[in-house]
Coordinates of C-alpha atoms and ligand atoms in Angstrom, one line a residue:
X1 CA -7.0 -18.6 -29.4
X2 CA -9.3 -17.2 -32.0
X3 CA -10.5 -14.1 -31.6
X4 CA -13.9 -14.4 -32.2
X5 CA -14.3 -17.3 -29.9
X6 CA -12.6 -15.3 -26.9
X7 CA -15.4 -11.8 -27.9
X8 CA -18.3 -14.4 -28.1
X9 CA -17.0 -15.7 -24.6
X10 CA -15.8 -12.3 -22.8
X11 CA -19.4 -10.1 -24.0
X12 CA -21.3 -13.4 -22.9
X13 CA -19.0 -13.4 -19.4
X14 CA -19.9 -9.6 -19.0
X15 CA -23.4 -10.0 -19.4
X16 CA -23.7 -12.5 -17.0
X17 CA -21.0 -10.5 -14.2
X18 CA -23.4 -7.9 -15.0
X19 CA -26.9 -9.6 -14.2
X20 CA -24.9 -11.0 -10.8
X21 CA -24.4 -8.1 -10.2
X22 CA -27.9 -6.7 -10.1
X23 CA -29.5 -9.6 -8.6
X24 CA -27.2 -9.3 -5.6
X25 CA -29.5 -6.5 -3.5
X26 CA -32.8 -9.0 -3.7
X27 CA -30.9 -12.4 -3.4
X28 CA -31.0 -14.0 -0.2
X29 CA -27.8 -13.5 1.9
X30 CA -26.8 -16.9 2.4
X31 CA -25.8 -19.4 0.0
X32 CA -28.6 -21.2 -1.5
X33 CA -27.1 -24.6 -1.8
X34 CA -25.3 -26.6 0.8
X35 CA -22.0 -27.9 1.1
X36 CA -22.9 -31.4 0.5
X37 CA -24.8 -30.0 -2.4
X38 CA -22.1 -28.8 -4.2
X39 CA -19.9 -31.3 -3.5
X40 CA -22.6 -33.8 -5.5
X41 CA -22.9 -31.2 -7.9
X42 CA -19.4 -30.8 -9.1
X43 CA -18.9 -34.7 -9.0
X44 CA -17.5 -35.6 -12.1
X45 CA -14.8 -37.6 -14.1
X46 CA -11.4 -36.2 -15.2
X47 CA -12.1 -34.7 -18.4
X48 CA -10.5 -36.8 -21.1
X49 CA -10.9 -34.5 -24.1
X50 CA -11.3 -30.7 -24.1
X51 CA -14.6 -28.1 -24.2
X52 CA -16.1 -25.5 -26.0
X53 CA -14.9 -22.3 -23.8
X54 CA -17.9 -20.9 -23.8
X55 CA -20.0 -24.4 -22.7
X56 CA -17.7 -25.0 -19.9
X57 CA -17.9 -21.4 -18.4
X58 CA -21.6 -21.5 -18.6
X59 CA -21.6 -24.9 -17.1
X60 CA -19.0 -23.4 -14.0
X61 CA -21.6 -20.2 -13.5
X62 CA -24.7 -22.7 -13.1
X63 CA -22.6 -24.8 -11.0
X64 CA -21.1 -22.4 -8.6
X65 CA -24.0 -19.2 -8.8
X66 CA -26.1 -21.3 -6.8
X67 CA -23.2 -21.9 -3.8
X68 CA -22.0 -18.4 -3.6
X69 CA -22.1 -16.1 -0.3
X70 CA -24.2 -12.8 -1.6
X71 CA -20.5 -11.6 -0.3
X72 CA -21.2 -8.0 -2.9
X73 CA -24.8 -7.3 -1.5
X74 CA -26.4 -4.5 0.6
X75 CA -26.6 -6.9 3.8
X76 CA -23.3 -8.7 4.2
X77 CA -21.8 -8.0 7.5
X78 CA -19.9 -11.5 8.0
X79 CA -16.2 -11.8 8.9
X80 CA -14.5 -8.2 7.3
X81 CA -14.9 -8.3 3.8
X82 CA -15.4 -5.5 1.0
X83 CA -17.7 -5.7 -2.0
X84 CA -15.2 -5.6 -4.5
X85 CA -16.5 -2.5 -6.4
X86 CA -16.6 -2.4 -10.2
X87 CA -13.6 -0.4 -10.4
X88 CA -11.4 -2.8 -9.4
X89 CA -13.3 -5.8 -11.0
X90 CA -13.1 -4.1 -13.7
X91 CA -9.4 -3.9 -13.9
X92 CA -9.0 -6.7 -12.6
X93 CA -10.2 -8.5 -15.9
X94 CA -7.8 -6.4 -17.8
X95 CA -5.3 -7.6 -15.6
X96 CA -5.4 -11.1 -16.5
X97 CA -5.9 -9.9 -20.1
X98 CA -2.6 -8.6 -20.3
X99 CA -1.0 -11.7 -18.8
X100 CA 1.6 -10.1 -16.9
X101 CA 4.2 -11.6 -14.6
X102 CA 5.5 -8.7 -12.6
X103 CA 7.9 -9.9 -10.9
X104 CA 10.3 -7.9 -12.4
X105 CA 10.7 -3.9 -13.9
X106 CA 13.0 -4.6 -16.8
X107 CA 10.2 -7.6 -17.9
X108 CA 7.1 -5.4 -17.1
X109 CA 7.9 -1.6 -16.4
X110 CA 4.5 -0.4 -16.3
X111 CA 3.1 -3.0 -13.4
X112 CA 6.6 -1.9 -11.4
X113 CA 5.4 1.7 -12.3
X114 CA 2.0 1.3 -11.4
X115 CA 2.8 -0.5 -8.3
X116 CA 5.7 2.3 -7.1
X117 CA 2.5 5.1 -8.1
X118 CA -0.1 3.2 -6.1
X119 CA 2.1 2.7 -3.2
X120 CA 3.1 6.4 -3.1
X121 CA -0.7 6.7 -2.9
X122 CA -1.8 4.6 -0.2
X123 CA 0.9 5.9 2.0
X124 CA -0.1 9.3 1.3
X125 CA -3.7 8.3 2.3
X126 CA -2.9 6.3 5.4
X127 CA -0.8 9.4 6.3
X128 CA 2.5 7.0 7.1
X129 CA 6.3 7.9 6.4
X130 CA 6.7 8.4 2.3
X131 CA 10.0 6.7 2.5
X132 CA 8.3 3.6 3.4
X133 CA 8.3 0.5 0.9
X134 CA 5.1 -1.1 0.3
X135 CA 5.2 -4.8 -0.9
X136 CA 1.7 -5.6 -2.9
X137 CA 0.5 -9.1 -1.7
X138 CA -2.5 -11.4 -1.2
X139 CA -4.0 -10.2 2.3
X140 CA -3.2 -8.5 5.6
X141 CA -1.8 -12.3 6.9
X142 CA 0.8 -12.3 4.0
X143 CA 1.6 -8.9 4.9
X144 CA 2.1 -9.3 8.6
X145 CA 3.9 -12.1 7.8
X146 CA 6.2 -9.8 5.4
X147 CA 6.9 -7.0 8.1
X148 CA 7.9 -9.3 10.2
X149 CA 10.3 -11.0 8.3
X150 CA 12.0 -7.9 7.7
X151 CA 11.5 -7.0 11.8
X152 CA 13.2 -10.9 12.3
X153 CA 16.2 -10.1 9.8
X154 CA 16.7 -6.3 10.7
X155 CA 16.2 -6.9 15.1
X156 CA 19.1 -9.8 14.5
X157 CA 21.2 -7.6 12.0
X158 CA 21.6 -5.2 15.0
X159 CA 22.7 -7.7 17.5
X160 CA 25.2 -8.7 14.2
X161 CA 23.1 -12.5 13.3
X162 CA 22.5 -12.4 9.8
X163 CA 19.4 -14.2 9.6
X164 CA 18.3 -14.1 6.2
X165 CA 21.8 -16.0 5.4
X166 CA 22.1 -18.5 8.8
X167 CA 18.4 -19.0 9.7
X168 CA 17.3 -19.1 13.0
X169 CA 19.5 -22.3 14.6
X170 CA 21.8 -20.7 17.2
X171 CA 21.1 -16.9 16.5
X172 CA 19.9 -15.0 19.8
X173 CA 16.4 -15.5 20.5
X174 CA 14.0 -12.9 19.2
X175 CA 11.1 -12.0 22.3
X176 CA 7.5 -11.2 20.2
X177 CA 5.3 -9.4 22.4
X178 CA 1.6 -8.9 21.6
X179 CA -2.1 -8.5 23.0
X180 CA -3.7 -11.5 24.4
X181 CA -6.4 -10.9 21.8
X182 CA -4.1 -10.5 18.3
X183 CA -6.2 -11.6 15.1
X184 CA -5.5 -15.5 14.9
X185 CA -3.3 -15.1 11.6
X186 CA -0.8 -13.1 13.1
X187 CA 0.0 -15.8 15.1
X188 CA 0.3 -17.9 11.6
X189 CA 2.8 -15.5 10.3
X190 CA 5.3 -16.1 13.7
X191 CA 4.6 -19.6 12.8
X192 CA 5.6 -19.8 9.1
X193 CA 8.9 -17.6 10.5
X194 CA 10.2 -19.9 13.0
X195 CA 9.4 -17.6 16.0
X196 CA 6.7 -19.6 17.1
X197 CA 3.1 -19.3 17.9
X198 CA 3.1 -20.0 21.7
X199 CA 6.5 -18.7 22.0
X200 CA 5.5 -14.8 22.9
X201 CA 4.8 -12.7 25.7
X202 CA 1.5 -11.7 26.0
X203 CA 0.3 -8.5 27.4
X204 CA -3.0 -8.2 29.2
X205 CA -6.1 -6.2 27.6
X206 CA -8.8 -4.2 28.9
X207 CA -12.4 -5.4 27.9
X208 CA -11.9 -3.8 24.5
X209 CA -9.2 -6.2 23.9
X210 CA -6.9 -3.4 24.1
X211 CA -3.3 -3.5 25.5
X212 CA -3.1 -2.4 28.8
X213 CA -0.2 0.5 28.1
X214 CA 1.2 0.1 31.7
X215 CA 1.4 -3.8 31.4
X216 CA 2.9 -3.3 28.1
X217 CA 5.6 -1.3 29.6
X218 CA 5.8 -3.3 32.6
X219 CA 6.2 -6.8 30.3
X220 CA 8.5 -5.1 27.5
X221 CA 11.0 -3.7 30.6
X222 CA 12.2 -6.9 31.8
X223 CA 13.3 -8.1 28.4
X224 CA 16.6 -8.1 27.0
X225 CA 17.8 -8.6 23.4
X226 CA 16.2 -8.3 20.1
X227 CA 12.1 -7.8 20.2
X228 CA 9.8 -7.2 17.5
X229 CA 6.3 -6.0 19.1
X230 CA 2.9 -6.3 17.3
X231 CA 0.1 -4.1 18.3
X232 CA -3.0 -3.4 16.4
X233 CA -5.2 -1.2 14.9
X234 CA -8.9 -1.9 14.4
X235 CA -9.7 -5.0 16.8
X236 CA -11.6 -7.9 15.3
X237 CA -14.7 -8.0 17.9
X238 CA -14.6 -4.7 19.5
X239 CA -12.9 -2.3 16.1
X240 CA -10.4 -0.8 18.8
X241 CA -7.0 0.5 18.4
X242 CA -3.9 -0.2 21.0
X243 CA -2.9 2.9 22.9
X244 CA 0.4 3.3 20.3
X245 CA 1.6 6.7 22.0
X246 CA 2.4 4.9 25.2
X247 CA 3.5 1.7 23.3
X248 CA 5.5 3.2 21.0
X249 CA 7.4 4.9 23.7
X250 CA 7.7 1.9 25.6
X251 CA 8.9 -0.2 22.5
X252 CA 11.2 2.0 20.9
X253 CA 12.9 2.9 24.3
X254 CA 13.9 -1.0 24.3
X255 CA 14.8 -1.2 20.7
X256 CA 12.4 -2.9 19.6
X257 CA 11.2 -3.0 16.0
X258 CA 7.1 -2.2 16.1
X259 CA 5.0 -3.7 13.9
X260 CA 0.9 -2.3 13.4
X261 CA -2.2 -5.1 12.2
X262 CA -4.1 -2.4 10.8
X263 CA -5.6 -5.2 8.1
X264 CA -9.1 -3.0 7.8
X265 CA -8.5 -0.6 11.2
X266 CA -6.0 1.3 9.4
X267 CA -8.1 3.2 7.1
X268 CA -9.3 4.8 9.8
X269 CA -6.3 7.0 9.2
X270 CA -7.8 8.1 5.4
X271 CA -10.9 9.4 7.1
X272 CA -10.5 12.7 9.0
X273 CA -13.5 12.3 11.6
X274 CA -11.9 8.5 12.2
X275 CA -8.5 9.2 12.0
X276 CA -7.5 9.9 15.5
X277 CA -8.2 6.3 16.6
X278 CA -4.5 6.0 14.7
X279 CA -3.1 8.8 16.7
X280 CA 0.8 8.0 17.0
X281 CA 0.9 4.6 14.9
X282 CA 3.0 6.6 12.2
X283 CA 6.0 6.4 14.5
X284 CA 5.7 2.2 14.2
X285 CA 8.3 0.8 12.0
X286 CA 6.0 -1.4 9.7
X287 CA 2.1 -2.2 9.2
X288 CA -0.2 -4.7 7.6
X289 CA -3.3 -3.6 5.9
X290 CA -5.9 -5.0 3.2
X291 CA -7.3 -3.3 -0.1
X292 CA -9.6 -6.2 -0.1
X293 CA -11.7 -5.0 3.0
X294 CA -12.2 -1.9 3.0
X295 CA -10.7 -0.4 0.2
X296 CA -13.1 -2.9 -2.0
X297 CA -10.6 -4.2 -4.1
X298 CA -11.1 -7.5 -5.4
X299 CA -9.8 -10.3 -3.3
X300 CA -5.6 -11.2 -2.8
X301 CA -4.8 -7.6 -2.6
X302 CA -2.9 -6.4 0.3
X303 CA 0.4 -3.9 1.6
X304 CA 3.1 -5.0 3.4
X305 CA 4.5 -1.2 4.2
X306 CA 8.0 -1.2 6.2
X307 CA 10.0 1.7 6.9
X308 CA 13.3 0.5 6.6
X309 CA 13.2 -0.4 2.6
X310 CA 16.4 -2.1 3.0
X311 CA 15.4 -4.5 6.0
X312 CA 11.9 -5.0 3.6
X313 CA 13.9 -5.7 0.7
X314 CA 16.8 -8.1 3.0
X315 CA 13.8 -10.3 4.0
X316 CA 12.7 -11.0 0.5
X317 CA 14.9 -9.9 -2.3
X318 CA 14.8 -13.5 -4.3
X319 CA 18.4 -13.4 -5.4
X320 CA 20.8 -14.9 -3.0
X321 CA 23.2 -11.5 -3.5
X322 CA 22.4 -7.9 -1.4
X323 CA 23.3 -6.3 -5.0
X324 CA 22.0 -2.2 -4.1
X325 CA 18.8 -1.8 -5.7
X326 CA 19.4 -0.5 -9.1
X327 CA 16.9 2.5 -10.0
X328 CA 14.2 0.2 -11.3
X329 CA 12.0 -1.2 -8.2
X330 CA 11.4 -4.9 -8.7
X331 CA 7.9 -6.1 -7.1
X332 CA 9.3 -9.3 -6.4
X333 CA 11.5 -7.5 -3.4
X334 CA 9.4 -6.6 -1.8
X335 CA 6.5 -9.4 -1.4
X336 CA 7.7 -13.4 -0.7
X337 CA 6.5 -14.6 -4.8
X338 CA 8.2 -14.2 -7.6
X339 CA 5.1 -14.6 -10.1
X340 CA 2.0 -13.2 -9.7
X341 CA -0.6 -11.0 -11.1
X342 CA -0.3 -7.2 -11.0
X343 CA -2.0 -6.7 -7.9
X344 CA -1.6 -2.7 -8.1
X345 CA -3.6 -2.1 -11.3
X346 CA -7.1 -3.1 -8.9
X347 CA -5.5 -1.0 -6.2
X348 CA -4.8 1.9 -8.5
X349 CA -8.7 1.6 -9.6
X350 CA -10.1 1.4 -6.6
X351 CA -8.1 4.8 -5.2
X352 CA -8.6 7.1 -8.4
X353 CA -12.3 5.9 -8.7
X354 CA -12.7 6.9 -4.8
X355 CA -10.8 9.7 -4.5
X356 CA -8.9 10.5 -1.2
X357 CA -12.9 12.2 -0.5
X358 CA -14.7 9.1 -1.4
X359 CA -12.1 7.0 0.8
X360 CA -12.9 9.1 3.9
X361 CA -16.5 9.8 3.3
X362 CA -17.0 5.9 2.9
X363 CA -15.1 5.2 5.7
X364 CA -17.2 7.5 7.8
X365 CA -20.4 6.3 6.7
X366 CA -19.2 2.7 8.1
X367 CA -18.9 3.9 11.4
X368 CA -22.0 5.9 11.4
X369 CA -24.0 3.0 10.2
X370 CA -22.3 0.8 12.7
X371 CA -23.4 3.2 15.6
X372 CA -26.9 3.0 14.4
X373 CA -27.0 -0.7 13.8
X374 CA -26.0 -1.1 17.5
X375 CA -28.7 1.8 19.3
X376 CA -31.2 -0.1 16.9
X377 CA -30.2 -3.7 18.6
X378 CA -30.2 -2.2 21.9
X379 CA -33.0 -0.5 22.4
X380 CA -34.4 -4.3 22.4
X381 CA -34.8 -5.4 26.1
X382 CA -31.8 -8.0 26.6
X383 CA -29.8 -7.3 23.8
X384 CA -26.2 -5.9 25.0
X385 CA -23.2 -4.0 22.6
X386 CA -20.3 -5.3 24.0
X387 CA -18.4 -3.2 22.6
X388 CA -17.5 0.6 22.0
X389 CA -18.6 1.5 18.8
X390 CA -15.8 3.3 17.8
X391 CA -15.4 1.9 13.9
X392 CA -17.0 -0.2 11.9
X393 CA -17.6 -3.3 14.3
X394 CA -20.7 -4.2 16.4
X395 CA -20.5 -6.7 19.1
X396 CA -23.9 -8.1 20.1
X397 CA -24.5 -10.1 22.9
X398 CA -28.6 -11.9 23.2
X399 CA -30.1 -12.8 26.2
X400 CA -28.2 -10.6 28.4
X401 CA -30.5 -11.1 31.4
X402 CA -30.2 -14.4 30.8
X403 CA -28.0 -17.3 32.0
X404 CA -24.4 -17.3 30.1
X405 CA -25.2 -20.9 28.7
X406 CA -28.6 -20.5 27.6
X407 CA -27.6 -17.3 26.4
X408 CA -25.1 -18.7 24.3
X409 CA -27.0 -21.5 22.8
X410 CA -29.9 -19.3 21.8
X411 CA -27.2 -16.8 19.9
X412 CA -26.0 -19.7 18.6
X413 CA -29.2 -20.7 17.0
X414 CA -30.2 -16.9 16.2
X415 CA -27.2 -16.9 14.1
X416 CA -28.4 -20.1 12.2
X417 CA -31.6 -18.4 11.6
X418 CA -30.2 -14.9 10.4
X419 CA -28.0 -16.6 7.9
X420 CA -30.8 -19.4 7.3
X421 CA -33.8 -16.1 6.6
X422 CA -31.0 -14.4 4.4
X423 CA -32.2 -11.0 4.5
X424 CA -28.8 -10.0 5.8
X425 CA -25.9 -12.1 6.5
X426 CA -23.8 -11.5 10.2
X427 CA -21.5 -14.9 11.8
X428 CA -20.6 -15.1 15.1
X429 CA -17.7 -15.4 17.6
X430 CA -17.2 -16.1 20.9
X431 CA -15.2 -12.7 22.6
X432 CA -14.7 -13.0 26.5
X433 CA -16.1 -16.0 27.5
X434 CA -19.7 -15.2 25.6
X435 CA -21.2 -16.2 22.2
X436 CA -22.0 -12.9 20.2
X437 CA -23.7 -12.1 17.0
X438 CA -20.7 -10.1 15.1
X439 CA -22.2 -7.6 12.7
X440 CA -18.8 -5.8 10.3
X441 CA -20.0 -2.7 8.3
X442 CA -17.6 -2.5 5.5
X443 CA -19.7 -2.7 2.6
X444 CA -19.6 -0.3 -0.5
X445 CA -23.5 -1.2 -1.3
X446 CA -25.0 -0.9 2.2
X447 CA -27.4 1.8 2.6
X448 CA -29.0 3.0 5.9
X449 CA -32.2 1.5 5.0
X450 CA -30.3 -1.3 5.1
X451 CA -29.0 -1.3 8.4
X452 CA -32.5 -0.7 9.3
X453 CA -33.8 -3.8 7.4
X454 CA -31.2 -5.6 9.0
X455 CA -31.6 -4.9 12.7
X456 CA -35.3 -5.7 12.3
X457 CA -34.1 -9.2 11.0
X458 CA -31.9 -9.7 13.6
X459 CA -34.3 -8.7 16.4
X460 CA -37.1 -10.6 14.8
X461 CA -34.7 -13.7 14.5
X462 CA -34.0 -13.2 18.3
X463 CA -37.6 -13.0 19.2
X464 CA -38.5 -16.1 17.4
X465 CA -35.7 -18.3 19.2
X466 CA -36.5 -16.7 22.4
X467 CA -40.6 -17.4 21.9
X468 CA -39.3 -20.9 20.5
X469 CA -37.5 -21.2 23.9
X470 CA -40.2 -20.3 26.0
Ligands
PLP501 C1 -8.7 -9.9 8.2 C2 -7.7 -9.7 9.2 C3 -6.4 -10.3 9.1 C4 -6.1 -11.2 8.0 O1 -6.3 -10.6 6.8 P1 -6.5 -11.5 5.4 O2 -6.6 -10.4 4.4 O3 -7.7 -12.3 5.6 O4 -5.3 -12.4 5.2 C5 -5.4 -9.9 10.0 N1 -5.7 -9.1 11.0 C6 -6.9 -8.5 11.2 C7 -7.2 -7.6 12.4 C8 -7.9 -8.8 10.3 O5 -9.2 -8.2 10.5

């Protein structure tokens, strides 16, 4: 490619991230076209002859600007997702600049580097085991799905079933026990490893959608054989952790191997007012947590951390041969592709731009926000927190004095006219047996003025369906 063509392209590119960028406070939070929309908008023949790079990029940004989630501004509390801060983006860009397959440290010694650095780092921040091997991959459901492939090989392994070699057909069955509320893609990881998503035993919770430590013992008792158990820290609705002291105990008496969902919750261990929510997870033997939430990475960037290297490396070492690792650490051992991006340069960004300070003190001014989004909400007759406010999460439940269907068809509509308004942007989800408005304060760019600003919309979008209703 000539060079000029690709400065004309990457300045115009940067100009245009930049103006994005700004707009993002003042644009409404809500996509400003609709599906359909789109769908006519991109409607078009297979191109038969090439473009001008810098025509069709401008043609992509006034295609797409127009459908995007304002998923960077001030007021964006759907789902759990970060802002992905300039840092990252940042090198990010340079990542795909330098075109790197990392597969492998002999091909590209300064991602394997980088990646064996940033890894050091994170477990240092989360305060976990430093002989722990962390696997760099696309989100906390790949890296579930990772620790549990090394749990599956290494539980088997000690029963003598070599699982990574013979698969699953006749080996002893593996028992998976978990909370009846575990995040929906945790249930896709036993899936994709032949352990099955029905076939678990689930253990009761307590209205925080915690495991019941008593049941936990009382279910993990009776079972014999190999188990890998999944507990979790930072529940989707409420932001709770599992009681891991007394599951822990429980598990490990039995043998089992203990795996932590701790996709945003587990940060709450880089943020000394927070971190005793994680009291006693260190002693777990792997976890699953996201850069993309609330580290505010850009997006497919997540850590498989296990601490057996060895079982971690077992369950996906790509060569067909259990070789000892040479001094170089591959990438590729550690996360299921072989090609893909450098994923540790954003990650390494994010950290040194942060600061082990900058982690906690953001982390912190989550939670504190979150506690004042929710007295804000309830100080409005009717409007109930469901939950215990403990992180970053806010359950709210409308129309409390109300009758549970009505209730839960005028939340449903309040929704549609939060998102529909756009000052702020919060989803919903239904959490024991009740529609709720779920508002997720993980944001780099939210301020308290706008938590404020964002209460009032929600109250005054509740009002209006309730008047509507009357
Ligand atoms: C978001 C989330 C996941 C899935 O993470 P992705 O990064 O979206 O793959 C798993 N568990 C919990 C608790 C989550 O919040």
């Amino acid at each position: 490619m000539k060079s000029e063509e690709l400065r004309a392209v990457l300045h115009e590119v940067a100009e245009r991230a930049v103006a994005f960028r700004e707009s993002r406070a003042e644009a409404p939070h809500r996509p400003q076209k609709s599906y359909a929309e789109l769908q006519a908008a991109f409607e078009a023949p297979t191109p038969e002859r090439g473009a001008p790079i810098g025509e069709l990029i401008s043609e992509l940004a006034t295609l797409t600007e127009p459908g995007l989630a304002n998923m960077v501004g001030p007021r964006f509390f759907g789902w759990v997702i970060g802002a992905t801060e300039p840092a990252g983006m940042a090198a990010d860009w340079l990542t795909s600049a330098w075109a790197q397959n990392v597969g492998n440290a002999h091909a590209t010694p300064a991602a394997s580097a980088c990646e064996e650095r940033t890894g050091q780092w994170l477990l240092d921040l989360l305060d976990l085991p430093r002989e722990c091997s962390v696997g760099f991959v696309t989100g906390a459901t790949i890296a579930n799905f990772t620790c549990l492939a090394a749990a599956r090989g290494e539980v088997l392994r000690r029963v003598g079933w070599d699982a990574e070699a013979d698969g699953l057909f006749g080996a002893p069955a593996v028992h998976v026990v978990l909370g009846e509320e575990a995040h929906s893609t945790v249930f896709s990881g036993l899936r994709y490893l032949g352990l099955g998503a029905k076939r678990v035993v689930s253990v009761p919770v307590d209205e925080q959608g915690l495991m019941k430590p008593g049941a936990f013992a009382k279910v993990i008792e009776k079972l014999d054989g190999p188990i890998i158990a999944i507990a979790q820290a930072g529940h989707i609705n409420s932001g709770g952790f599992d009681p891991f002291e007394e599951i822990a105990a429980a598990a490990h008496a039995k043998g089992a191997w203990l795996h932590v969902d701790g996709a945003f919750g587990l940060w709450a261990r880089a943020c000394p007012d927070r971190a005793h929510l994680g009291r006693g997870l260190e002693v777990a033997d792997s976890w699953g947590v996201d850069g993309h939430k609330w580290l505010q990475t850009p997006h497919d960037s997540a850590y498989a951390i296990v601490r057996d290297a060895e079982a971690h490396r077992r369950a996906m070492l790509i060569a067909a041969s259990y070789l000892p690792a040479g001094a170089e650490r591959h990438p590729a051992d550690f996360a299921p592709e072989l090609s893909r991006r450098g994923r540790a340069f954003a990650t390494w960004a994010m950290i040194k731009s942060l600061g082990r300070d900058g982690i906690a003190a953001m982390v912190s001014r989550h939670c504190a926000q979150a506690r004042r989004m929710a007295k804000r909400l309830s100080a409005e007759p009717g409007v109930e927190i469901m939950n215990d406010v403990v992180l970053n999460q806010v359950a709210v439940r409308l129309g409390a004095d109300l009758d549970v269907a009505q209730a839960d068809a005028l939340t449903d509509r309040t929704i549609a006219r939060i998102q529909n308004e756009g000052v702020c942007f919060a989803g919903g989800a239904n959490w024991r047996g009740r529609q709720i408005v779920r508002v997720s304060v993980i944001s780099a760019n939210t301020t308290d003025a706008d938590i404020d600003r964002s209460a009032e919309a929600i109250l005054s979008a509740w009002r209006a369906e309730l008047h509507a209703n009357a």
